[in-house]
Coordinates of C-alpha atoms and ligand atoms in Angstrom, one line a residue:
M1 CA 22.4 -34.6 -15.6
S2 CA 24.1 -31.4 -14.8
A3 CA 21.9 -28.4 -15.2
I4 CA 22.7 -25.5 -17.5
I5 CA 23.3 -22.4 -15.5
L6 CA 21.0 -19.5 -16.4
A7 CA 23.1 -16.6 -15.5
G8 CA 21.3 -13.3 -14.8
K9 CA 24.2 -11.0 -15.7
P10 CA 24.1 -11.2 -19.5
V11 CA 20.4 -10.8 -19.5
A12 CA 20.5 -7.8 -17.1
E13 CA 23.3 -6.2 -19.1
A14 CA 21.4 -6.6 -22.3
I15 CA 18.3 -5.0 -20.8
K16 CA 20.3 -2.2 -19.3
A17 CA 22.0 -1.5 -22.6
E18 CA 18.6 -1.3 -24.3
V19 CA 17.2 1.0 -21.7
S20 CA 20.3 3.2 -21.9
T21 CA 19.7 3.6 -25.6
E22 CA 16.1 4.4 -25.0
V23 CA 17.0 7.0 -22.4
A24 CA 19.4 8.7 -24.8
G25 CA 16.6 8.9 -27.4
L26 CA 14.1 10.3 -24.9
I27 CA 16.6 13.0 -23.9
D28 CA 17.7 13.9 -27.5
I29 CA 14.4 13.8 -29.2
H30 CA 11.9 14.8 -26.5
G31 CA 14.1 16.6 -23.9
I32 CA 12.8 14.1 -21.3
K33 CA 15.2 12.7 -18.7
P34 CA 13.4 9.8 -17.0
T35 CA 13.8 10.3 -13.2
L36 CA 13.3 7.9 -10.3
A37 CA 12.6 8.9 -6.7
V38 CA 13.5 6.3 -4.1
V39 CA 12.1 6.7 -0.6
R40 CA 13.8 4.9 2.3
V41 CA 12.7 5.0 5.9
G42 CA 14.9 3.7 8.7
E43 CA 18.2 1.9 8.8
D44 CA 17.5 -1.6 7.5
P45 CA 21.0 -2.6 6.2
A46 CA 19.7 -4.8 3.3
S47 CA 17.4 -1.9 2.2
A48 CA 20.4 0.5 2.2
V49 CA 22.3 -1.9 -0.1
Y50 CA 19.4 -2.4 -2.5
V51 CA 18.7 1.4 -2.7
G52 CA 22.4 2.1 -3.3
S53 CA 22.4 -0.3 -6.2
K54 CA 19.2 1.2 -7.7
V55 CA 20.6 4.8 -7.5
R56 CA 24.0 3.7 -8.9
T57 CA 22.4 1.7 -11.8
A58 CA 20.2 4.7 -12.7
A59 CA 23.3 6.9 -13.0
E60 CA 25.1 4.4 -15.1
I61 CA 22.3 4.3 -17.8
G62 CA 21.4 8.0 -17.8
I63 CA 18.3 7.9 -15.6
G64 CA 18.0 10.7 -13.0
S65 CA 17.4 9.7 -9.4
E66 CA 16.6 11.2 -6.0
H67 CA 17.2 9.3 -2.8
L68 CA 15.0 10.5 0.0
H69 CA 16.0 9.0 3.3
F70 CA 14.0 9.5 6.6
A71 CA 14.6 8.5 10.2
A72 CA 13.0 5.3 11.4
D73 CA 10.6 7.2 13.7
T74 CA 9.2 9.4 10.9
A75 CA 5.4 9.6 11.1
E76 CA 3.3 7.8 8.6
A77 CA 1.5 11.1 7.7
E78 CA 4.9 12.6 6.8
I79 CA 5.7 9.8 4.4
V80 CA 2.2 10.1 2.8
D81 CA 3.0 13.8 2.3
V82 CA 6.3 13.0 0.7
V83 CA 4.7 10.6 -1.7
A84 CA 2.0 13.1 -2.5
T85 CA 4.6 15.8 -3.3
L86 CA 6.4 13.4 -5.6
N87 CA 3.1 12.5 -7.3
A88 CA 2.6 16.2 -8.1
R89 CA 6.1 16.8 -9.5
D90 CA 6.2 16.7 -13.3
D91 CA 10.0 15.9 -13.3
I92 CA 9.5 12.7 -11.3
D93 CA 8.6 9.7 -13.5
G94 CA 8.9 6.8 -11.0
I95 CA 8.4 6.5 -7.3
L96 CA 9.7 3.5 -5.3
V97 CA 9.2 3.2 -1.5
Q98 CA 11.7 0.6 -0.3
L99 CA 10.2 -2.2 1.8
P100 CA 10.0 -3.2 4.6
L101 CA 8.8 0.0 6.2
P102 CA 9.1 0.5 10.0
A103 CA 6.3 -1.3 11.9
H104 CA 4.4 1.8 12.8
I105 CA 3.8 2.7 9.1
N106 CA 1.0 1.1 7.2
E107 CA 2.7 -0.2 4.1
R108 CA -0.6 -0.6 2.2
R109 CA -1.5 3.0 2.9
I110 CA 1.8 4.3 1.5
L111 CA 1.8 2.0 -1.6
E112 CA -1.8 3.1 -2.4
T113 CA -0.8 6.8 -2.2
I114 CA 1.6 6.4 -5.1
D115 CA 0.2 7.6 -8.4
P116 CA -0.3 4.3 -10.4
L117 CA 1.3 6.0 -13.4
K118 CA 4.5 6.4 -11.4
D119 CA 4.3 3.1 -9.6
V120 CA 7.5 1.5 -10.9
D121 CA 7.3 -1.4 -8.4
G122 CA 3.9 -2.3 -9.8
F123 CA 2.6 -2.8 -6.3
H124 CA -0.4 -0.5 -6.5
P125 CA -3.7 -2.3 -6.6
V126 CA -4.6 -0.5 -9.9
N127 CA -1.5 -2.0 -11.5
A128 CA -2.0 -5.4 -9.9
G129 CA -5.6 -5.4 -11.3
R130 CA -4.5 -4.3 -14.7
L131 CA -1.9 -7.0 -14.8
L132 CA -4.5 -9.6 -13.8
Q133 CA -6.9 -8.4 -16.6
G134 CA -4.1 -8.5 -19.2
H135 CA -3.9 -4.7 -19.7
E136 CA -0.8 -2.6 -20.2
S137 CA 0.6 -1.8 -16.7
L138 CA 3.8 -1.4 -14.7
V139 CA 4.7 -4.9 -13.7
P140 CA 6.6 -6.0 -10.5
C141 CA 10.3 -6.1 -11.4
T142 CA 11.3 -9.5 -10.1
P143 CA 8.7 -11.6 -11.8
A144 CA 9.1 -9.5 -15.0
G145 CA 12.8 -10.3 -14.8
V146 CA 12.1 -14.0 -14.6
I147 CA 10.1 -13.8 -17.8
E148 CA 13.0 -12.0 -19.5
V149 CA 15.5 -14.6 -18.4
L150 CA 13.3 -17.4 -19.7
R151 CA 12.5 -15.7 -23.0
R152 CA 16.1 -14.6 -23.7
S153 CA 17.4 -18.0 -22.8
G154 CA 15.2 -19.5 -25.5
I155 CA 12.9 -21.3 -23.0
E156 CA 9.4 -21.7 -24.3
I157 CA 6.7 -21.0 -21.8
A158 CA 3.5 -21.5 -23.9
G159 CA 1.8 -24.8 -23.2
K160 CA 4.2 -25.7 -20.3
R161 CA 3.2 -26.6 -16.8
A162 CA 4.5 -23.9 -14.5
V163 CA 4.4 -24.2 -10.7
V164 CA 5.0 -21.2 -8.5
V165 CA 5.9 -21.9 -4.8
G166 CA 5.0 -18.8 -2.9
R167 CA 2.0 -16.4 -3.1
S168 CA 3.4 -13.0 -2.1
N169 CA 2.0 -9.8 -3.7
I170 CA 5.6 -8.9 -4.7
V171 CA 6.6 -12.1 -6.4
G172 CA 4.4 -15.2 -6.3
K173 CA 1.0 -13.7 -7.4
P174 CA 2.3 -11.5 -10.2
M175 CA 4.7 -14.3 -11.3
S176 CA 1.7 -16.6 -11.7
V177 CA -0.2 -14.1 -13.7
L178 CA 2.7 -13.4 -16.0
L179 CA 3.2 -17.1 -16.7
L180 CA -0.5 -17.4 -17.4
Q181 CA -0.3 -14.5 -19.8
N182 CA 2.5 -16.3 -21.6
D183 CA 0.2 -19.3 -22.0
A184 CA 1.6 -21.6 -19.4
T185 CA -0.7 -23.8 -17.3
V186 CA -0.1 -22.4 -13.8
T187 CA -0.4 -23.8 -10.3
I188 CA 0.3 -21.7 -7.2
C189 CA 1.6 -23.6 -4.1
H190 CA 2.0 -22.2 -0.6
S191 CA 2.6 -23.1 3.0
R192 CA -0.8 -24.9 3.3
T193 CA -0.4 -26.9 0.1
R194 CA -0.8 -30.7 0.7
D195 CA 1.7 -33.0 -0.8
L196 CA 3.7 -30.2 -2.3
A197 CA 6.3 -32.4 -3.9
A198 CA 3.6 -34.3 -5.9
I199 CA 2.6 -31.0 -7.4
T200 CA 6.0 -29.4 -8.0
R201 CA 7.2 -32.6 -9.7
E202 CA 4.6 -31.9 -12.4
A203 CA 6.4 -28.6 -13.3
D204 CA 8.2 -28.1 -16.5
I205 CA 9.0 -24.6 -15.1
L206 CA 9.3 -24.5 -11.3
V207 CA 9.6 -21.0 -9.6
A208 CA 10.6 -20.9 -6.0
A209 CA 9.7 -17.7 -4.1
I210 CA 9.1 -18.7 -0.5
G211 CA 12.0 -17.1 1.4
R212 CA 13.4 -20.2 3.0
A213 CA 16.9 -21.4 2.2
G214 CA 17.0 -24.7 0.3
F215 CA 13.3 -25.4 0.8
V216 CA 12.9 -26.9 -2.7
R217 CA 14.8 -30.1 -2.8
G218 CA 15.4 -33.0 -5.1
E219 CA 12.1 -34.7 -4.3
H220 CA 10.3 -31.5 -5.5
I221 CA 12.1 -31.3 -8.9
R222 CA 11.1 -33.2 -12.0
E223 CA 14.1 -34.6 -14.0
G224 CA 14.8 -32.1 -16.8
A225 CA 12.7 -29.2 -15.3
V226 CA 13.7 -25.5 -15.6
V227 CA 14.1 -24.3 -12.0
V228 CA 14.0 -20.6 -11.3
D229 CA 15.2 -19.6 -7.9
V230 CA 13.9 -16.2 -6.7
G231 CA 15.0 -16.6 -3.0
I232 CA 17.8 -14.6 -1.4
N233 CA 18.6 -16.0 2.0
S234 CA 21.6 -15.5 4.2
V235 CA 23.3 -18.8 5.4
T236 CA 25.7 -18.7 8.3
D237 CA 25.9 -22.4 9.2
T238 CA 28.8 -24.4 7.6
G239 CA 26.7 -27.6 7.9
A240 CA 24.1 -26.1 5.7
V241 CA 26.7 -25.3 3.1
R242 CA 27.5 -29.1 2.7
E243 CA 23.8 -29.8 2.3
L244 CA 22.9 -27.0 0.0
F245 CA 25.7 -26.5 -2.5
P246 CA 27.4 -28.7 -5.1
D247 CA 30.9 -30.0 -4.3
D248 CA 32.7 -27.6 -6.6
E249 CA 31.1 -24.6 -4.7
Q250 CA 31.7 -25.7 -1.2
E251 CA 35.1 -24.2 -0.7
R252 CA 34.0 -20.8 -2.0
R253 CA 30.9 -20.8 0.2
L254 CA 32.8 -21.8 3.3
A255 CA 35.3 -19.1 2.7
A256 CA 32.5 -16.6 2.4
I257 CA 31.1 -17.6 5.8
N258 CA 34.6 -17.4 7.2
D259 CA 35.4 -14.0 5.7
R260 CA 32.0 -12.2 5.8
G261 CA 30.0 -14.3 8.3
A262 CA 27.5 -15.5 5.7
T263 CA 26.8 -16.8 2.1
L264 CA 23.7 -16.2 0.0
A265 CA 21.5 -19.2 -0.8
G266 CA 18.3 -19.4 -2.8
D267 CA 15.0 -21.1 -1.9
V268 CA 16.2 -24.1 -3.9
N269 CA 18.8 -26.7 -2.8
A270 CA 21.4 -25.9 -5.5
R271 CA 23.1 -29.3 -5.2
D272 CA 19.8 -31.0 -6.0
A273 CA 18.8 -28.6 -8.7
M274 CA 22.2 -29.0 -10.5
A275 CA 21.7 -32.8 -10.4
K276 CA 18.1 -33.0 -11.6
A277 CA 17.1 -29.8 -13.5
A278 CA 17.8 -29.1 -17.1
A279 CA 18.5 -25.4 -16.3
Y280 CA 18.8 -23.5 -13.1
T281 CA 19.1 -19.8 -12.1
P282 CA 21.9 -19.6 -9.4
V283 CA 21.9 -17.5 -6.2
P284 CA 23.7 -15.2 -6.3
G285 CA 24.1 -14.3 -9.9
G286 CA 20.6 -15.2 -11.2
I287 CA 17.3 -13.5 -10.9
G288 CA 18.5 -11.0 -8.3
L289 CA 20.4 -9.2 -11.0
L290 CA 17.3 -8.7 -13.0
T291 CA 15.2 -6.8 -10.4
V292 CA 17.2 -3.5 -10.8
A293 CA 17.4 -3.8 -14.6
M294 CA 13.6 -4.2 -14.8
L295 CA 13.2 -1.2 -12.4
M296 CA 15.1 0.9 -14.9
K297 CA 12.9 -0.4 -17.7
N298 CA 9.8 0.4 -15.7
T299 CA 11.0 4.0 -15.1
V300 CA 11.4 4.6 -18.8
T301 CA 8.0 3.0 -19.5
A302 CA 6.5 5.3 -16.8
A303 CA 8.1 8.3 -18.4
R304 CA 6.7 7.4 -21.8
M305 CA 3.2 6.6 -20.6
R306 CA 2.8 9.8 -18.6
R307 CA 4.7 12.3 -20.7
L308 CA 4.2 11.0 -24.2
A309 CA 1.1 8.8 -23.7
S310 CA 3.0 5.9 -25.4
I311 CA 5.0 2.9 -24.1
Ligands
GUN1 N1 12.2 -4.8 -0.8 C1 12.6 -6.0 -1.3 N2 12.3 -6.1 -2.6 C2 11.7 -4.9 -2.9 C3 11.2 -4.4 -4.2 O1 11.2 -5.1 -5.2 N3 10.7 -3.2 -4.1 C4 10.6 -2.5 -3.0 N4 10.0 -1.3 -3.0 N5 11.0 -2.9 -1.8 C5 11.6 -4.1 -1.8

């Protein structure tokens, strides 16, 4: 078997086009321009790239944005004040504090300062609780993107066995809840799970969100499963390329390491997934593209909820 590739791009483009139309309507009919504030602290290079992509995409689809960047040694109290000021501004609909924050800043304190109505990451405990109880909420972007890819690719979730590997607050936990809400039978696995492969092999839908390149291998995958790879890992070792990627990708991957020093790999061994799965989301080009699209969608939802009391 050779898996069907579930490309993220067409799904992300479709969502962005829908959001763009919605934004135009909000501006024309209600005079509301949804606006996102992105707070970044320090000089983490990956964060700089992600934030750049968020701000650029917002501009492309008519969403306003403000990028607030602070030095790595900025005091926690100052960031709390910045968030409080954004909470109070009527023209700001969404607030995103890019993670990770420098070690001296208490991440939880900052995330809990964000007004839940403006929490476009869906990381505030109020939104996490609402999601768990099945109420309307702002849902974390990456797991919401996974559901969109499955739905828009015609993959039924109801009644299926779904296994999520990883239990982070950002992906694993909300992913599990969303699959449950879509009527899957859900199992969450993690670093302490015994006989992981026996459990993941039960999965009709297997979601990998552990943060380790190629952790999910052939032995973990049931023949014909749908495999969703949420990982984004940097691989610099040419030996790993031979192990992780299908033959027809090797040359391109080795060239990437040669030219840029690294290639991106998911949490799933792509070679094994292509051989065993019915469908697979590639890295790059899969779920990663959905995160920003869903952030835009959340920003518009936040604008509607707060300013029009509708979604
Ligand atoms: N860092 C990595 N992913 C994310 C995300 O989805 N949101 C925020 N705020 N920071 C991140």
